Coordinates of C-alpha atoms and ligand atoms in Angstrom, one line a residue:
M27 CA 104.5 75.5 65.7
T28 CA 106.0 76.1 69.1
E29 CA 106.9 79.8 69.7
T30 CA 110.4 80.3 70.8
E31 CA 110.5 84.1 71.3
N32 CA 108.6 86.7 73.4
T33 CA 107.6 89.9 71.5
R34 CA 107.4 92.8 73.9
I35 CA 107.2 96.6 73.9
V36 CA 109.3 98.5 76.3
L37 CA 109.4 102.2 77.4
A38 CA 112.4 103.6 75.3
S39 CA 112.3 107.2 76.5
R40 CA 110.0 109.4 78.6
P41 CA 107.6 111.7 76.7
E42 CA 107.6 115.5 76.9
G43 CA 103.9 116.2 76.4
R44 CA 102.3 114.1 73.8
P45 CA 103.8 110.7 73.6
T46 CA 105.3 109.7 70.2
P47 CA 106.1 106.2 68.6
A48 CA 109.8 106.9 69.4
N49 CA 109.0 106.7 73.2
F50 CA 108.3 102.9 72.6
R51 CA 110.6 100.0 71.4
L52 CA 109.5 96.7 70.1
E53 CA 112.0 93.9 71.0
R54 CA 112.3 90.2 70.8
A55 CA 113.5 88.2 73.7
P56 CA 114.0 84.5 74.6
M57 CA 110.8 82.8 75.9
P58 CA 110.7 83.2 79.6
S59 CA 111.4 80.1 81.7
L60 CA 109.0 78.9 84.5
G61 CA 109.8 78.8 88.2
D62 CA 107.7 76.9 90.8
G63 CA 104.3 78.2 91.3
Q64 CA 104.5 80.0 88.0
V65 CA 102.5 79.7 84.8
L66 CA 103.5 80.6 81.2
L67 CA 100.9 82.9 79.6
K68 CA 100.4 83.8 76.0
T69 CA 98.6 87.1 75.8
L70 CA 95.4 87.2 73.8
Y71 CA 94.2 90.7 74.6
L72 CA 96.0 93.8 76.1
S73 CA 94.0 96.6 77.8
L74 CA 95.1 100.1 76.9
D75 CA 94.0 102.7 79.6
P76 CA 94.7 106.4 80.1
Y77 CA 96.7 105.7 83.3
M78 CA 99.4 104.3 81.2
R79 CA 100.5 108.0 80.2
G80 CA 101.2 108.4 83.9
R81 CA 103.4 105.4 84.1
M82 CA 105.5 106.8 81.2
S83 CA 106.3 109.8 83.4
A84 CA 108.9 110.0 86.3
A85 CA 106.7 112.6 88.0
K86 CA 105.6 111.4 91.6
S87 CA 102.2 109.7 91.4
Y88 CA 100.1 107.1 93.2
A89 CA 102.0 104.3 91.4
A90 CA 105.7 103.9 90.4
P91 CA 106.6 104.7 86.8
V92 CA 107.7 102.1 84.2
E93 CA 111.6 102.4 84.1
I94 CA 113.2 103.1 80.8
G95 CA 113.9 99.6 79.0
Q96 CA 111.2 97.9 81.2
V97 CA 108.1 96.3 79.5
M98 CA 105.1 98.7 79.5
E99 CA 102.5 97.7 82.1
G100 CA 99.0 96.7 81.5
G101 CA 96.1 94.3 82.3
T102 CA 95.8 91.3 79.9
V103 CA 93.5 88.3 79.0
A104 CA 95.9 85.4 78.5
E105 CA 95.9 81.7 77.8
V106 CA 97.9 79.4 80.1
V107 CA 100.3 77.4 77.9
E108 CA 102.3 75.7 80.6
S109 CA 101.8 75.5 84.4
R110 CA 103.9 74.8 87.5
D111 CA 100.9 75.4 89.8
A112 CA 98.2 73.0 90.5
A113 CA 95.3 75.6 90.2
F114 CA 96.1 76.1 86.6
K115 CA 96.3 73.9 83.5
P116 CA 97.1 74.7 79.8
G117 CA 94.2 76.2 78.0
D118 CA 92.8 78.1 81.1
I119 CA 91.9 81.7 80.2
V120 CA 93.0 84.1 82.9
L121 CA 93.0 87.8 83.8
S122 CA 96.4 89.0 84.5
Y123 CA 98.6 92.1 84.6
S124 CA 101.4 90.8 82.3
G125 CA 102.0 94.0 80.2
W126 CA 102.7 94.7 76.6
Q127 CA 104.2 91.3 75.6
S128 CA 103.3 88.2 73.8
H129 CA 104.3 85.8 76.6
A130 CA 105.0 86.1 80.3
A131 CA 106.0 83.7 83.1
V132 CA 104.1 85.1 86.2
S133 CA 103.2 83.9 89.6
A134 CA 99.8 82.0 89.7
K135 CA 98.8 84.1 92.7
G136 CA 96.8 87.0 91.6
L137 CA 95.5 85.4 88.4
R138 CA 91.8 85.2 88.0
K139 CA 90.4 82.4 85.9
L140 CA 87.8 83.5 83.3
D141 CA 84.9 81.6 82.1
P142 CA 84.5 82.2 78.3
Q143 CA 81.0 80.7 78.6
A144 CA 79.7 83.3 81.1
A145 CA 80.7 86.5 79.1
P146 CA 83.1 87.4 76.3
V147 CA 86.6 87.3 77.9
T148 CA 87.4 91.0 76.8
T149 CA 84.7 92.3 79.1
A150 CA 87.2 91.4 82.0
L151 CA 89.3 94.4 80.7
G152 CA 86.2 96.8 80.4
V153 CA 82.7 96.6 81.7
L154 CA 83.2 93.8 84.0
G155 CA 86.8 94.8 84.8
M156 CA 88.8 97.7 86.2
P157 CA 87.1 100.5 84.1
G158 CA 83.6 99.1 85.0
F159 CA 84.5 98.8 88.7
T160 CA 85.9 102.4 88.6
A161 CA 82.5 103.7 87.5
Y162 CA 80.4 101.6 89.8
A163 CA 82.5 102.2 93.0
G164 CA 83.2 105.8 92.4
L165 CA 79.7 106.7 91.5
L166 CA 77.8 104.7 94.1
T167 CA 80.3 105.6 97.0
I168 CA 81.0 109.3 96.3
G169 CA 78.5 110.3 93.6
Q170 CA 75.4 108.7 95.3
P171 CA 72.9 109.6 92.6
K172 CA 69.4 109.9 93.7
P173 CA 66.1 109.8 91.7
G174 CA 65.3 112.8 89.9
E175 CA 68.9 114.3 90.2
T176 CA 71.1 115.3 87.3
L177 CA 74.4 113.7 86.7
V178 CA 76.9 114.7 84.1
V179 CA 79.9 112.8 82.9
A180 CA 82.4 113.3 80.1
A181 CA 84.3 110.8 78.1
A182 CA 80.8 109.2 77.9
S183 CA 81.5 106.8 75.1
G184 CA 84.4 105.2 77.0
P185 CA 84.2 102.4 79.3
V186 CA 84.1 104.4 82.6
G187 CA 81.7 107.3 81.4
S188 CA 79.3 104.9 79.6
A189 CA 78.9 102.8 82.8
V190 CA 78.6 105.8 85.0
G191 CA 75.7 107.3 83.0
Q192 CA 73.9 103.9 82.7
I193 CA 74.3 103.1 86.4
A194 CA 73.0 106.5 87.3
R195 CA 69.9 106.1 85.2
L196 CA 69.3 102.7 86.9
K197 CA 69.4 104.7 90.2
G198 CA 66.6 107.0 88.8
A199 CA 68.9 110.1 87.9
R200 CA 69.0 111.9 84.7
A201 CA 72.3 111.3 82.8
V202 CA 73.8 114.0 80.6
G203 CA 76.9 112.8 78.7
I204 CA 79.6 114.8 77.1
A205 CA 81.5 113.3 74.2
G206 CA 83.8 114.3 71.3
G207 CA 82.1 114.4 67.9
P208 CA 78.6 113.7 66.4
E209 CA 79.2 109.9 66.0
K210 CA 80.0 109.3 69.6
C211 CA 77.2 111.5 70.8
A212 CA 74.7 109.7 68.9
F213 CA 76.0 106.4 70.2
V214 CA 75.9 107.6 73.7
R215 CA 72.1 108.7 73.4
E216 CA 70.9 105.8 71.3
T217 CA 72.7 102.8 72.6
F218 CA 73.7 103.8 76.1
G219 CA 70.4 105.6 76.6
F220 CA 71.7 108.8 78.2
D221 CA 68.9 111.6 78.4
E222 CA 71.0 114.3 76.7
V223 CA 74.5 114.4 75.1
I224 CA 76.7 117.4 74.4
D225 CA 79.6 117.5 72.0
H226 CA 82.5 119.2 73.6
R227 CA 83.9 120.2 70.4
D228 CA 81.0 122.3 69.9
P229 CA 81.8 126.0 70.5
Q230 CA 78.4 126.4 72.1
M231 CA 79.1 123.6 74.4
A232 CA 78.7 125.6 77.8
D233 CA 75.3 127.1 76.7
K234 CA 74.0 123.7 75.5
L235 CA 75.2 122.1 78.7
A236 CA 73.4 124.8 80.7
A237 CA 70.2 124.1 78.6
A238 CA 70.5 120.4 79.1
C239 CA 70.7 120.7 82.9
P240 CA 67.7 123.3 83.8
G241 CA 67.7 122.2 87.3
G242 CA 71.6 122.4 87.7
I243 CA 74.0 119.5 88.3
D244 CA 73.8 117.2 91.4
V245 CA 76.6 114.8 90.5
Y246 CA 79.5 115.5 88.2
F247 CA 81.7 112.5 87.5
E248 CA 85.0 114.0 86.7
N249 CA 86.9 112.2 83.9
V250 CA 88.5 114.8 81.8
G251 CA 89.1 118.4 83.5
G252 CA 90.1 121.1 80.9
H253 CA 87.4 123.1 79.1
V254 CA 84.9 120.6 80.1
W255 CA 85.2 121.5 83.7
D256 CA 85.0 125.2 83.0
A257 CA 81.6 124.5 81.5
V258 CA 80.3 122.3 84.3
F259 CA 81.6 124.3 87.3
P260 CA 79.0 127.1 87.2
L261 CA 76.2 124.7 87.1
F262 CA 76.6 122.8 90.4
N263 CA 73.7 122.9 92.8
S264 CA 74.1 123.0 96.6
F265 CA 75.4 119.7 98.0
A266 CA 76.5 118.5 94.6
R267 CA 79.0 115.6 94.7
I268 CA 82.1 115.4 92.4
P269 CA 83.9 112.2 92.3
V270 CA 87.3 113.1 90.7
C271 CA 88.2 110.0 88.7
G272 CA 90.4 111.3 86.0
L273 CA 91.7 114.3 84.1
V274 CA 92.6 113.0 80.8
A275 CA 92.6 116.4 79.1
Q276 CA 95.6 117.3 81.3
Y277 CA 97.7 114.1 81.0
N278 CA 99.8 115.4 78.1
A279 CA 100.2 118.8 79.5
T280 CA 103.5 120.6 80.1
G281 CA 103.8 123.7 82.1
A282 CA 101.0 126.0 83.5
F283 CA 97.4 125.5 82.5
P284 CA 95.8 128.2 80.1
G285 CA 93.5 130.8 81.5
P286 CA 93.0 132.5 84.9
D287 CA 93.6 130.9 88.2
R288 CA 90.2 129.3 89.1
L289 CA 91.1 128.2 92.6
P290 CA 89.5 131.1 94.5
L291 CA 86.1 130.6 92.7
L292 CA 86.3 127.1 93.4
M293 CA 87.0 127.5 97.1
R294 CA 84.1 129.9 97.3
D295 CA 81.7 127.4 95.7
I296 CA 83.0 124.6 97.8
L297 CA 82.0 126.7 100.9
S298 CA 78.8 128.4 99.8
K299 CA 77.2 125.5 97.9
S300 CA 78.6 122.7 100.4
L301 CA 80.2 120.8 97.4
T302 CA 81.8 117.5 98.0
I303 CA 84.9 116.9 95.8
R304 CA 86.6 113.6 96.4
G305 CA 89.4 112.1 94.4
F306 CA 89.8 108.4 94.3
I307 CA 91.9 105.5 92.8
Q308 CA 89.6 102.5 92.1
R309 CA 91.6 99.8 94.1
E310 CA 90.8 101.7 97.4
F311 CA 87.3 100.4 96.9
V312 CA 88.1 96.6 95.9
P313 CA 87.7 95.6 99.6
T314 CA 84.5 97.1 100.1
Q315 CA 82.8 97.0 96.6
G316 CA 84.6 94.3 94.7
K317 CA 82.2 91.5 95.5
A318 CA 79.1 93.6 95.0
F319 CA 80.4 94.9 91.6
Q320 CA 81.0 91.4 90.2
E321 CA 77.6 90.2 91.2
E322 CA 75.6 93.2 90.3
M323 CA 77.3 94.4 87.1
T324 CA 77.6 90.8 85.8
R325 CA 73.7 90.5 86.2
W326 CA 73.1 93.9 84.7
V327 CA 75.2 93.2 81.7
A328 CA 73.6 89.7 81.2
E329 CA 70.1 91.4 81.4
G330 CA 71.1 94.1 79.0
A331 CA 70.6 96.8 81.5
I332 CA 74.2 97.9 81.1
R333 CA 75.6 98.0 77.6
Y334 CA 79.1 98.4 76.5
K335 CA 81.3 99.1 73.4
E336 CA 84.7 97.8 72.7
D337 CA 87.2 99.1 70.2
I338 CA 89.7 96.3 69.2
V339 CA 93.0 97.0 67.5
E340 CA 94.8 94.1 65.8
G341 CA 98.5 93.5 66.6
L342 CA 100.7 94.4 69.6
E343 CA 102.9 96.4 67.3
N344 CA 100.0 98.8 67.0
A345 CA 99.7 99.4 70.8
P346 CA 101.8 102.6 70.8
E347 CA 99.7 104.5 68.2
A348 CA 96.6 103.3 69.9
L349 CA 97.6 104.5 73.3
I350 CA 98.5 107.9 71.8
G351 CA 95.2 108.1 70.0
L352 CA 93.4 107.2 73.3
L353 CA 94.7 110.4 75.0
E354 CA 93.2 112.4 72.0
G355 CA 89.8 110.6 71.8
K356 CA 90.6 108.6 68.6
N357 CA 89.3 105.5 70.5
F358 CA 85.5 104.7 70.3
G359 CA 84.8 102.4 73.3
K360 CA 87.0 100.3 75.6
L361 CA 90.4 100.2 73.8
I362 CA 91.8 96.6 73.6
V363 CA 94.6 95.3 71.6
K364 CA 94.2 91.8 70.1
V365 CA 97.8 90.4 70.5
Ligands
LIG21 P1 88.1 106.4 77.5 O1 88.1 105.1 76.8 O2 86.9 107.1 77.7 O3 89.2 107.4 76.8 C1 89.5 108.6 77.2 C2 88.5 109.6 76.4 O4 88.7 111.0 77.0 C3 88.8 109.8 74.9 O5 88.2 108.8 74.1 C4 88.1 111.2 74.7 O6 86.7 111.0 74.5 C5 88.2 111.8 76.1 N1 89.1 113.0 76.1 C6 90.4 113.0 75.8 N2 90.9 114.3 75.8 C7 89.7 115.0 76.1 C8 89.7 116.4 76.3 N3 90.6 117.3 76.0 N4 88.4 116.9 76.6 C9 87.4 116.0 76.7 N5 87.5 114.8 76.6 C10 88.7 114.2 76.3 O7 88.9 106.2 78.9 P2 88.3 105.4 80.2 O8 86.9 105.2 80.3 O9 89.2 104.2 80.4 O10 88.8 106.6 81.4 C11 88.2 107.6 81.6 C12 88.8 108.5 82.7 O11 88.8 107.7 84.0 C13 90.2 108.7 82.4 O12 90.5 110.0 82.9 C14 91.0 107.8 83.3 O13 92.2 108.3 83.5 C15 90.1 107.7 84.5 N6 90.2 106.4 85.2 C16 90.5 106.6 86.6 C17 90.6 105.5 87.4 C18 90.8 105.7 88.9 O14 91.0 104.8 89.6 N7 90.7 106.9 89.4 C19 90.6 104.1 86.9 C20 90.2 104.2 85.4 C21 90.2 105.3 84.7 P3 85.9 112.0 73.6 O15 86.3 111.7 72.1 O16 84.5 111.7 73.9 O17 86.4 113.5 74.0

């Protein structure tokens, strides 16, 4: 049966703190019509990522917010159902940025054709896509792990953290992961091969982290902030490198952060320990690292040197709950919606 409607999820209102399902609205709209140079896509998989919380907010950031009533943004794997561009034909599978909707008419420019024989197509949203690239480029450019050094990364069961720890080990460093709950911790140790894993919900987390890093921390890949940062911060060695990738523990925060002002202590340690703290948004590294990532990461995944875990939720209508859960650690692996 030919589909005649586009099902889509729009931003209904901006969240105050933790998002709720009421911040989203599911709508049905006429099927988009095609212009020259465009293709009609049917979404197969939608990537859910922590940055989407930022797009729901009007606060100034590195990217413009999604407007109220606009389709939520997101990376997708989609099938071409109609094409008015010579480079694409019906049946092609592509990587797109067509958002939270079942169909989209998009410019053929900027689409990347995927080869389902080369790797499962969902990997283009995770280990071989934006999160994997974030780990690769942020770690190798800023973190620069060396043999014998100790690296710490939190959200270690997710697509960024799991790749960071595994790449660090390929470079000869020790990888210490931080994850939420015993099931995730066991997976990070046994499947991703981290040397040590600490549960950040354990009241003894700070002591256990110190014991797991007897020689201090040389690279801390910052994914979360919050109480994990407080435990990591006293353990930095001189010349430690800290790529600041994400602060997911803070994304739902409203008002001031709890606890004392840590800035004077941080400044003291930046000076006295010669720390390098460098934030980044992954796309800045695409021109310099994009090609090397595709070649090296594809090889590592094919060889089994880098492993990955996906958490696939069925049904576009379940995307809002899944994104809300992602910000609280309810996902277990790269969160993807099968549309
Ligand atoms: P994940 O799939 O790992 O999901 C986020 C995880 O964060 C949760 O599963 C949870 O894991 C953990 N978490 C949530 N709240 C807390 C908390 N309060 N304390 C500790 N851990 C918490 O996400 P990604 O791998 O996609 O992303 C990881 C980070 O990288 C995010 O901060 C994201 O914003 C950032 N990022 C940055 C990019 C850039 O260009 N700078 C690009 C892509 C991602 P657990 O249950 O283990 O605690």
